Coordinates of C-alpha atoms in Angstrom, one line a residue:
M18 CA -41.7 -159.8 -155.7
Q19 CA -40.5 -158.6 -159.1
V20 CA -39.0 -160.2 -161.8
Q21 CA -35.4 -157.4 -161.6
P22 CA -33.6 -156.6 -158.1
V23 CA -32.2 -153.3 -159.7
A24 CA -33.2 -150.3 -161.4
I25 CA -35.0 -150.6 -164.6
V26 CA -32.6 -150.9 -167.5
K27 CA -34.6 -151.6 -170.9
S28 CA -31.8 -153.4 -172.9
L29 CA -31.7 -155.6 -169.5
K30 CA -32.6 -159.4 -170.7
G31 CA -32.6 -162.9 -168.7
S32 CA -33.1 -161.8 -165.6
E33 CA -35.1 -164.0 -162.7
I34 CA -38.9 -164.0 -161.4
G35 CA -37.5 -164.4 -157.5
V36 CA -37.9 -162.3 -153.9
W37 CA -36.0 -159.5 -153.6
E38 CA -34.7 -158.0 -150.7
K39 CA -33.0 -155.0 -150.0
D40 CA -32.0 -152.7 -148.0
Y41 CA -32.3 -149.1 -147.5
N42 CA -29.3 -146.8 -149.1
N43 CA -28.8 -143.7 -150.7
T44 CA -26.2 -144.3 -153.7
I45 CA -25.7 -142.7 -156.8
T46 CA -24.9 -144.4 -160.0
G47 CA -21.5 -143.4 -161.8
E48 CA -21.0 -141.0 -158.3
S49 CA -20.7 -143.3 -154.8
F50 CA -17.4 -145.0 -154.8
D51 CA -16.5 -144.6 -151.5
N52 CA -20.4 -146.2 -150.2
M53 CA -21.3 -148.2 -153.5
V54 CA -24.5 -149.9 -151.5
Y55 CA -26.0 -152.2 -155.0
P56 CA -28.9 -153.0 -155.6
E57 CA -30.3 -149.6 -155.7
F58 CA -32.5 -148.6 -153.4
K59 CA -34.4 -145.8 -155.2
G60 CA -35.5 -145.5 -158.4
Y61 CA -38.0 -147.7 -160.7
H62 CA -38.5 -150.9 -160.0
G63 CA -40.2 -153.1 -162.5
N64 CA -42.4 -155.9 -163.2
L65 CA -43.3 -156.0 -159.5
F66 CA -46.3 -158.7 -158.6
W67 CA -46.1 -157.6 -154.4
V68 CA -44.0 -155.6 -152.1
T69 CA -43.1 -155.3 -148.3
L70 CA -41.9 -151.8 -147.3
E71 CA -40.3 -152.1 -143.5
T72 CA -41.4 -148.5 -142.2
T73 CA -40.7 -147.8 -138.2
E74 CA -44.6 -147.8 -137.6
S75 CA -45.5 -151.4 -139.2
P76 CA -44.8 -153.2 -142.7
I77 CA -47.0 -152.1 -145.5
T78 CA -47.7 -154.7 -147.9
I79 CA -49.0 -154.1 -151.7
I80 CA -50.1 -156.8 -154.0
S81 CA -51.2 -156.6 -158.0
E82 CA -52.3 -158.7 -160.6
T83 CA -51.8 -155.4 -163.0
P84 CA -49.4 -157.0 -165.2
N85 CA -45.9 -155.2 -165.9
L86 CA -46.6 -152.7 -163.4
Y87 CA -43.5 -150.4 -161.9
L88 CA -43.1 -148.8 -158.9
P89 CA -41.3 -145.9 -158.5
L90 CA -39.4 -145.6 -154.9
F91 CA -38.1 -141.8 -154.0
K92 CA -36.5 -140.0 -156.6
P93 CA -32.3 -141.1 -156.5
A94 CA -30.3 -138.0 -156.6
K95 CA -29.1 -136.5 -159.8
P96 CA -24.8 -137.3 -160.7
Q97 CA -23.0 -133.9 -160.8
H98 CA -21.9 -135.4 -163.7
V99 CA -24.5 -136.0 -166.1
A100 CA -24.3 -135.9 -169.6
G101 CA -27.2 -135.5 -172.4
G102 CA -30.2 -137.5 -171.7
T103 CA -28.4 -140.1 -169.4
F104 CA -30.7 -139.5 -165.9
P105 CA -34.2 -139.8 -167.0
A106 CA -36.7 -137.8 -165.5
F107 CA -38.4 -139.3 -162.1
H108 CA -41.8 -138.9 -160.7
G109 CA -42.2 -136.1 -158.1
G110 CA -43.9 -138.5 -155.1
D111 CA -41.6 -140.5 -153.1
I112 CA -44.0 -143.7 -153.8
S113 CA -45.9 -144.8 -156.5
F114 CA -47.5 -147.0 -158.8
L115 CA -47.4 -147.4 -162.9

């Protein structure tokens, strides 16, 4: 459960709280025109309350009371044509909590 079902956009207003389900995809924002699958799977997910990750072994559920928790999940590929500071720095691991 989280507030925003998409990768974080700081200026996004009016998101609804809810349970969101996303299948794994490798969409690169602004470049995956032949295979656009939204919302993107990789990136930062904000205001997380709980998450269940479906793995090949078994589901992993994480629950937290920490307000404003972010889940960086995998690292999106860098777009080929990126200008200025439009591609943020990402963490070094595949799963972490901020």
